[in-house]
Amino acid sequence: MNPSFGKFQRIIRNSILFKFFILQRLSAAFWAGLNIHHFDDKSCVVRVKKSWFNQNPFNSMYFAVEAMAAEMSCGMLAFSQVYERKPAISMLVEKMEASFLKKASGTILFTCEDGEAILNTIQEAIESGEGTKMICKSTARNEEGIIVAEFLLTWSFKVKSKS
């Protein structure tokens, strides 16, 4: 576990600090209305509500907003494990696959439950000194609990060089 995980978790769970965090680091997510619904070391749930700002001409949520929420649900788990870590770790999305199964309207919850696998992958990168990769899954459900989309994001982690 990252020694700074608790510090990062306090930022994410405090609504004011979280808004400042995403405005500073993920401004598009701020304007699209993404919020953290749940966050711990095992899972992250990102909530986004369809609004005039993030909808497409077909009266559903714009696919890019869905992709952003899916990335955030996995990315917050990853970032919590690299936040202020020594040695510093770089993280990058290398690939994304998406399946859009139903029209996304109303409030959508994007859930990633890969926190433990992310931690293990980062530990492997630290121990081996080599880059590591893993695939995270984010599942989007509407208010009725129906899956509206599924995302697979390939993340890469690597210890940053000291130069």
PDB file of C-alpha atoms in Angstrom:
ATOM      1  CA  MET A   1       0.000   0.000   0.000  1.00  0.00           C
ATOM      2  CA  ASN A   2       1.201   3.489  -0.833  1.00  0.00           C
ATOM      3  CA  PRO A   3       2.145   5.279   2.431  1.00  0.00           C
ATOM      4  CA  SER A   4       0.381   8.413   1.090  1.00  0.00           C
ATOM      5  CA  PHE A   5      -2.869   6.561   0.308  1.00  0.00           C
ATOM      6  CA  GLY A   6      -4.652   7.959   3.395  1.00  0.00           C
ATOM      7  CA  LYS A   7      -3.696  11.521   2.469  1.00  0.00           C
ATOM      8  CA  PHE A   8      -4.975  11.028  -1.073  1.00  0.00           C
ATOM      9  CA  GLN A   9      -8.177   9.388   0.206  1.00  0.00           C
ATOM     10  CA  ARG A  10      -8.901  12.420   2.441  1.00  0.00           C
ATOM     11  CA  ILE A  11      -8.595  14.699  -0.604  1.00  0.00           C
ATOM     12  CA  ILE A  12     -10.949  12.544  -2.675  1.00  0.00           C
ATOM     13  CA  ARG A  13     -13.555  12.115   0.076  1.00  0.00           C
ATOM     14  CA  ASN A  14     -13.715  15.838   0.928  1.00  0.00           C
ATOM     15  CA  SER A  15     -16.068  17.431  -1.612  1.00  0.00           C
ATOM     16  CA  ILE A  16     -14.334  20.829  -1.593  1.00  0.00           C
ATOM     17  CA  LEU A  17     -10.813  19.386  -1.857  1.00  0.00           C
ATOM     18  CA  PHE A  18     -11.985  16.972  -4.557  1.00  0.00           C
ATOM     19  CA  LYS A  19     -13.490  19.801  -6.646  1.00  0.00           C
ATOM     20  CA  PHE A  20     -10.241  21.736  -6.344  1.00  0.00           C
ATOM     21  CA  PHE A  21      -8.238  18.580  -7.218  1.00  0.00           C
ATOM     22  CA  ILE A  22     -10.153  17.839 -10.421  1.00  0.00           C
ATOM     23  CA  LEU A  23     -10.353  21.494 -11.452  1.00  0.00           C
ATOM     24  CA  GLN A  24      -6.558  21.656 -11.113  1.00  0.00           C
ATOM     25  CA  ARG A  25      -5.649  18.259 -12.606  1.00  0.00           C
ATOM     26  CA  LEU A  26      -8.697  17.054 -14.569  1.00  0.00           C
ATOM     27  CA  SER A  27     -10.518  20.202 -15.594  1.00  0.00           C
ATOM     28  CA  ALA A  28     -12.580  18.496 -18.320  1.00  0.00           C
ATOM     29  CA  ALA A  29     -13.949  16.102 -15.663  1.00  0.00           C
ATOM     30  CA  PHE A  30     -14.870  19.084 -13.510  1.00  0.00           C
ATOM     31  CA  TRP A  31     -16.845  20.745 -16.311  1.00  0.00           C
ATOM     32  CA  ALA A  32     -18.492  17.461 -17.366  1.00  0.00           C
ATOM     33  CA  GLY A  33     -19.835  16.996 -13.829  1.00  0.00           C
ATOM     34  CA  LEU A  34     -17.933  13.888 -12.707  1.00  0.00           C
ATOM     35  CA  ASN A  35     -18.043  13.153  -8.981  1.00  0.00           C
ATOM     36  CA  ILE A  36     -16.765  10.396  -6.710  1.00  0.00           C
ATOM     37  CA  HIS A  37     -19.654   8.328  -5.326  1.00  0.00           C
ATOM     38  CA  HIS A  38     -17.426   5.795  -3.499  1.00  0.00           C
ATOM     39  CA  PHE A  39     -13.679   5.435  -3.020  1.00  0.00           C
ATOM     40  CA  ASP A  40     -11.499   3.026  -1.058  1.00  0.00           C
ATOM     41  CA  ASP A  41      -8.388   0.949  -1.772  1.00  0.00           C
ATOM     42  CA  LYS A  42     -10.378  -1.778  -3.563  1.00  0.00           C
ATOM     43  CA  SER A  43     -12.942   0.108  -5.654  1.00  0.00           C
ATOM     44  CA  CYS A  44     -13.976   3.459  -7.022  1.00  0.00           C
ATOM     45  CA  VAL A  45     -17.384   4.552  -8.260  1.00  0.00           C
ATOM     46  CA  VAL A  46     -17.695   7.712 -10.350  1.00  0.00           C
ATOM     47  CA  ARG A  47     -21.100   9.331 -10.741  1.00  0.00           C
ATOM     48  CA  VAL A  48     -22.137  11.502 -13.654  1.00  0.00           C
ATOM     49  CA  LYS A  49     -25.571  12.845 -14.471  1.00  0.00           C
ATOM     50  CA  LYS A  50     -26.633  13.638 -18.017  1.00  0.00           C
ATOM     51  CA  SER A  51     -27.038  17.385 -18.379  1.00  0.00           C
ATOM     52  CA  TRP A  52     -27.257  19.932 -21.153  1.00  0.00           C
ATOM     53  CA  PHE A  53     -23.470  20.278 -20.964  1.00  0.00           C
ATOM     54  CA  ASN A  54     -22.549  16.613 -21.462  1.00  0.00           C
ATOM     55  CA  GLN A  55     -25.294  15.368 -23.762  1.00  0.00           C
ATOM     56  CA  ASN A  56     -25.171  14.567 -27.456  1.00  0.00           C
ATOM     57  CA  PRO A  57     -27.795  15.503 -30.103  1.00  0.00           C
ATOM     58  CA  PHE A  58     -29.576  12.184 -29.458  1.00  0.00           C
ATOM     59  CA  ASN A  59     -30.535  13.154 -25.884  1.00  0.00           C
ATOM     60  CA  SER A  60     -28.098  10.794 -24.190  1.00  0.00           C
ATOM     61  CA  MET A  61     -24.711  11.211 -22.572  1.00  0.00           C
ATOM     62  CA  TYR A  62     -21.867  12.016 -24.948  1.00  0.00           C
ATOM     63  CA  PHE A  63     -19.600   8.959 -25.347  1.00  0.00           C
ATOM     64  CA  ALA A  64     -16.485  10.948 -24.453  1.00  0.00           C
ATOM     65  CA  VAL A  65     -17.984  11.826 -21.064  1.00  0.00           C
ATOM     66  CA  GLU A  66     -18.656   8.130 -20.479  1.00  0.00           C
ATOM     67  CA  ALA A  67     -15.058   7.312 -21.426  1.00  0.00           C
ATOM     68  CA  MET A  68     -13.801  10.031 -19.095  1.00  0.00           C
ATOM     69  CA  ALA A  69     -15.841   8.643 -16.184  1.00  0.00           C
ATOM     70  CA  ALA A  70     -14.638   5.101 -16.902  1.00  0.00           C
ATOM     71  CA  GLU A  71     -11.024   6.264 -16.981  1.00  0.00           C
ATOM     72  CA  MET A  72     -11.515   8.186 -13.743  1.00  0.00           C
ATOM     73  CA  SER A  73     -13.017   5.177 -11.937  1.00  0.00           C
ATOM     74  CA  CYS A  74      -9.864   3.159 -12.703  1.00  0.00           C
ATOM     75  CA  GLY A  75      -7.478   6.090 -12.662  1.00  0.00           C
ATOM     76  CA  MET A  76      -8.324   7.223  -9.130  1.00  0.00           C
ATOM     77  CA  LEU A  77      -7.416   3.758  -7.857  1.00  0.00           C
ATOM     78  CA  ALA A  78      -4.133   3.889  -9.780  1.00  0.00           C
ATOM     79  CA  PHE A  79      -3.338   7.476  -8.816  1.00  0.00           C
ATOM     80  CA  SER A  80      -3.954   6.694  -5.149  1.00  0.00           C
ATOM     81  CA  GLN A  81      -1.127   4.149  -5.345  1.00  0.00           C
ATOM     82  CA  VAL A  82       1.354   6.441  -7.132  1.00  0.00           C
ATOM     83  CA  TYR A  83       0.483   9.674  -5.263  1.00  0.00           C
ATOM     84  CA  GLU A  84       3.665  11.079  -3.646  1.00  0.00           C
ATOM     85  CA  ARG A  85       5.242   7.606  -3.853  1.00  0.00           C
ATOM     86  CA  LYS A  86       8.995   7.141  -3.594  1.00  0.00           C
ATOM     87  CA  PRO A  87      10.223   6.060  -6.051  1.00  0.00           C
ATOM     88  CA  ALA A  88       7.948   8.035  -8.358  1.00  0.00           C
ATOM     89  CA  ILE A  89       5.786   5.943 -10.692  1.00  0.00           C
ATOM     90  CA  SER A  90       4.450   7.036 -14.076  1.00  0.00           C
ATOM     91  CA  MET A  91       1.038   5.832 -15.190  1.00  0.00           C
ATOM     92  CA  LEU A  92      -0.507   5.975 -18.628  1.00  0.00           C
ATOM     93  CA  VAL A  93      -3.561   4.661 -20.434  1.00  0.00           C
ATOM     94  CA  GLU A  94      -2.288   2.755 -23.463  1.00  0.00           C
ATOM     95  CA  LYS A  95      -5.528   1.391 -24.831  1.00  0.00           C
ATOM     96  CA  MET A  96      -9.261   1.619 -24.291  1.00  0.00           C
ATOM     97  CA  GLU A  97     -12.027  -0.633 -25.539  1.00  0.00           C
ATOM     98  CA  ALA A  98     -15.675   0.228 -25.019  1.00  0.00           C
ATOM     99  CA  SER A  99     -19.001  -1.492 -25.503  1.00  0.00           C
ATOM    100  CA  PHE A 100     -22.038   0.780 -25.417  1.00  0.00           C
ATOM    101  CA  LEU A 101     -24.986  -1.457 -24.592  1.00  0.00           C
ATOM    102  CA  LYS A 102     -27.840   0.961 -23.781  1.00  0.00           C
ATOM    103  CA  LYS A 103     -28.567   4.655 -24.037  1.00  0.00           C
ATOM    104  CA  ALA A 104     -26.908   6.498 -21.131  1.00  0.00           C
ATOM    105  CA  SER A 105     -29.323   8.991 -19.630  1.00  0.00           C
ATOM    106  CA  GLY A 106     -30.072  10.061 -16.085  1.00  0.00           C
ATOM    107  CA  THR A 107     -27.425   9.299 -13.480  1.00  0.00           C
ATOM    108  CA  ILE A 108     -24.778   6.745 -14.429  1.00  0.00           C
ATOM    109  CA  LEU A 109     -22.376   5.046 -12.001  1.00  0.00           C
ATOM    110  CA  PHE A 110     -19.008   3.825 -13.339  1.00  0.00           C
ATOM    111  CA  THR A 111     -17.488   1.145 -11.123  1.00  0.00           C
ATOM    112  CA  CYS A 112     -13.953  -0.226 -11.101  1.00  0.00           C
ATOM    113  CA  GLU A 113     -13.104  -2.920  -8.554  1.00  0.00           C
ATOM    114  CA  ASP A 114      -9.485  -3.514  -9.568  1.00  0.00           C
ATOM    115  CA  GLY A 115      -7.748  -1.716  -6.689  1.00  0.00           C
ATOM    116  CA  GLU A 116      -5.903  -4.776  -5.416  1.00  0.00           C
ATOM    117  CA  ALA A 117      -4.733  -5.778  -8.908  1.00  0.00           C
ATOM    118  CA  ILE A 118      -3.524  -2.210  -9.534  1.00  0.00           C
ATOM    119  CA  LEU A 119      -1.522  -2.249  -6.294  1.00  0.00           C
ATOM    120  CA  ASN A 120       0.032  -5.612  -7.215  1.00  0.00           C
ATOM    121  CA  THR A 121       0.928  -4.375 -10.717  1.00  0.00           C
ATOM    122  CA  ILE A 122       2.586  -1.243  -9.331  1.00  0.00           C
ATOM    123  CA  GLN A 123       4.495  -3.333  -6.752  1.00  0.00           C
ATOM    124  CA  GLU A 124       5.702  -5.557  -9.594  1.00  0.00           C
ATOM    125  CA  ALA A 125       6.959  -2.475 -11.481  1.00  0.00           C
ATOM    126  CA  ILE A 126       8.830  -1.270  -8.389  1.00  0.00           C
ATOM    127  CA  GLU A 127      10.371  -4.667  -7.635  1.00  0.00           C
ATOM    128  CA  SER A 128      11.358  -5.490 -11.209  1.00  0.00           C
ATOM    129  CA  GLY A 129      12.331  -2.002 -12.348  1.00  0.00           C
ATOM    130  CA  GLU A 130      10.477  -2.796 -15.568  1.00  0.00           C
ATOM    131  CA  GLY A 131       7.278  -1.353 -16.967  1.00  0.00           C
ATOM    132  CA  THR A 132       4.142  -3.334 -16.191  1.00  0.00           C
ATOM    133  CA  LYS A 133       0.707  -3.363 -17.759  1.00  0.00           C
ATOM    134  CA  MET A 134      -2.748  -4.397 -16.692  1.00  0.00           C
ATOM    135  CA  ILE A 135      -6.312  -4.199 -17.945  1.00  0.00           C
ATOM    136  CA  CYS A 136      -8.880  -2.528 -15.692  1.00  0.00           C
ATOM    137  CA  LYS A 137     -12.607  -2.894 -16.177  1.00  0.00           C
ATOM    138  CA  SER A 138     -15.139  -0.145 -15.553  1.00  0.00           C
ATOM    139  CA  THR A 139     -18.825  -1.004 -15.695  1.00  0.00           C
ATOM    140  CA  ALA A 140     -21.420   1.738 -16.193  1.00  0.00           C
ATOM    141  CA  ARG A 141     -24.889   1.216 -14.732  1.00  0.00           C
ATOM    142  CA  ASN A 142     -27.965   3.406 -14.870  1.00  0.00           C
ATOM    143  CA  GLU A 143     -30.290   4.175 -11.941  1.00  0.00           C
ATOM    144  CA  GLU A 144     -32.119   0.866 -12.448  1.00  0.00           C
ATOM    145  CA  GLY A 145     -28.818  -1.046 -12.175  1.00  0.00           C
ATOM    146  CA  ILE A 146     -28.822  -1.953 -15.878  1.00  0.00           C
ATOM    147  CA  ILE A 147     -25.389  -2.050 -17.520  1.00  0.00           C
ATOM    148  CA  VAL A 148     -25.240   0.677 -20.168  1.00  0.00           C
ATOM    149  CA  ALA A 149     -21.543   0.375 -21.074  1.00  0.00           C
ATOM    150  CA  GLU A 150     -18.380  -1.553 -20.297  1.00  0.00           C
ATOM    151  CA  PHE A 151     -14.857  -0.248 -20.669  1.00  0.00           C
ATOM    152  CA  LEU A 152     -11.513  -2.044 -20.667  1.00  0.00           C
ATOM    153  CA  LEU A 153      -8.549   0.256 -20.093  1.00  0.00           C
ATOM    154  CA  THR A 154      -4.969  -0.945 -20.453  1.00  0.00           C
ATOM    155  CA  TRP A 155      -2.767   0.878 -17.965  1.00  0.00           C
ATOM    156  CA  SER A 156       1.019   1.024 -17.985  1.00  0.00           C
ATOM    157  CA  PHE A 157       3.102   1.664 -14.856  1.00  0.00           C
ATOM    158  CA  LYS A 158       6.834   2.349 -14.713  1.00  0.00           C
ATOM    159  CA  VAL A 159       9.304   3.615 -12.145  1.00  0.00           C
ATOM    160  CA  LYS A 160      10.430   7.054 -13.307  1.00  0.00           C
ATOM    161  CA  SER A 161      14.113   7.380 -14.095  1.00  0.00           C
ATOM    162  CA  LYS A 162      16.191   9.540 -11.757  1.00  0.00           C
ATOM    163  CA  SER A 163      17.703  11.674 -14.531  1.00  0.00           C
TER     164      SER A 163
END
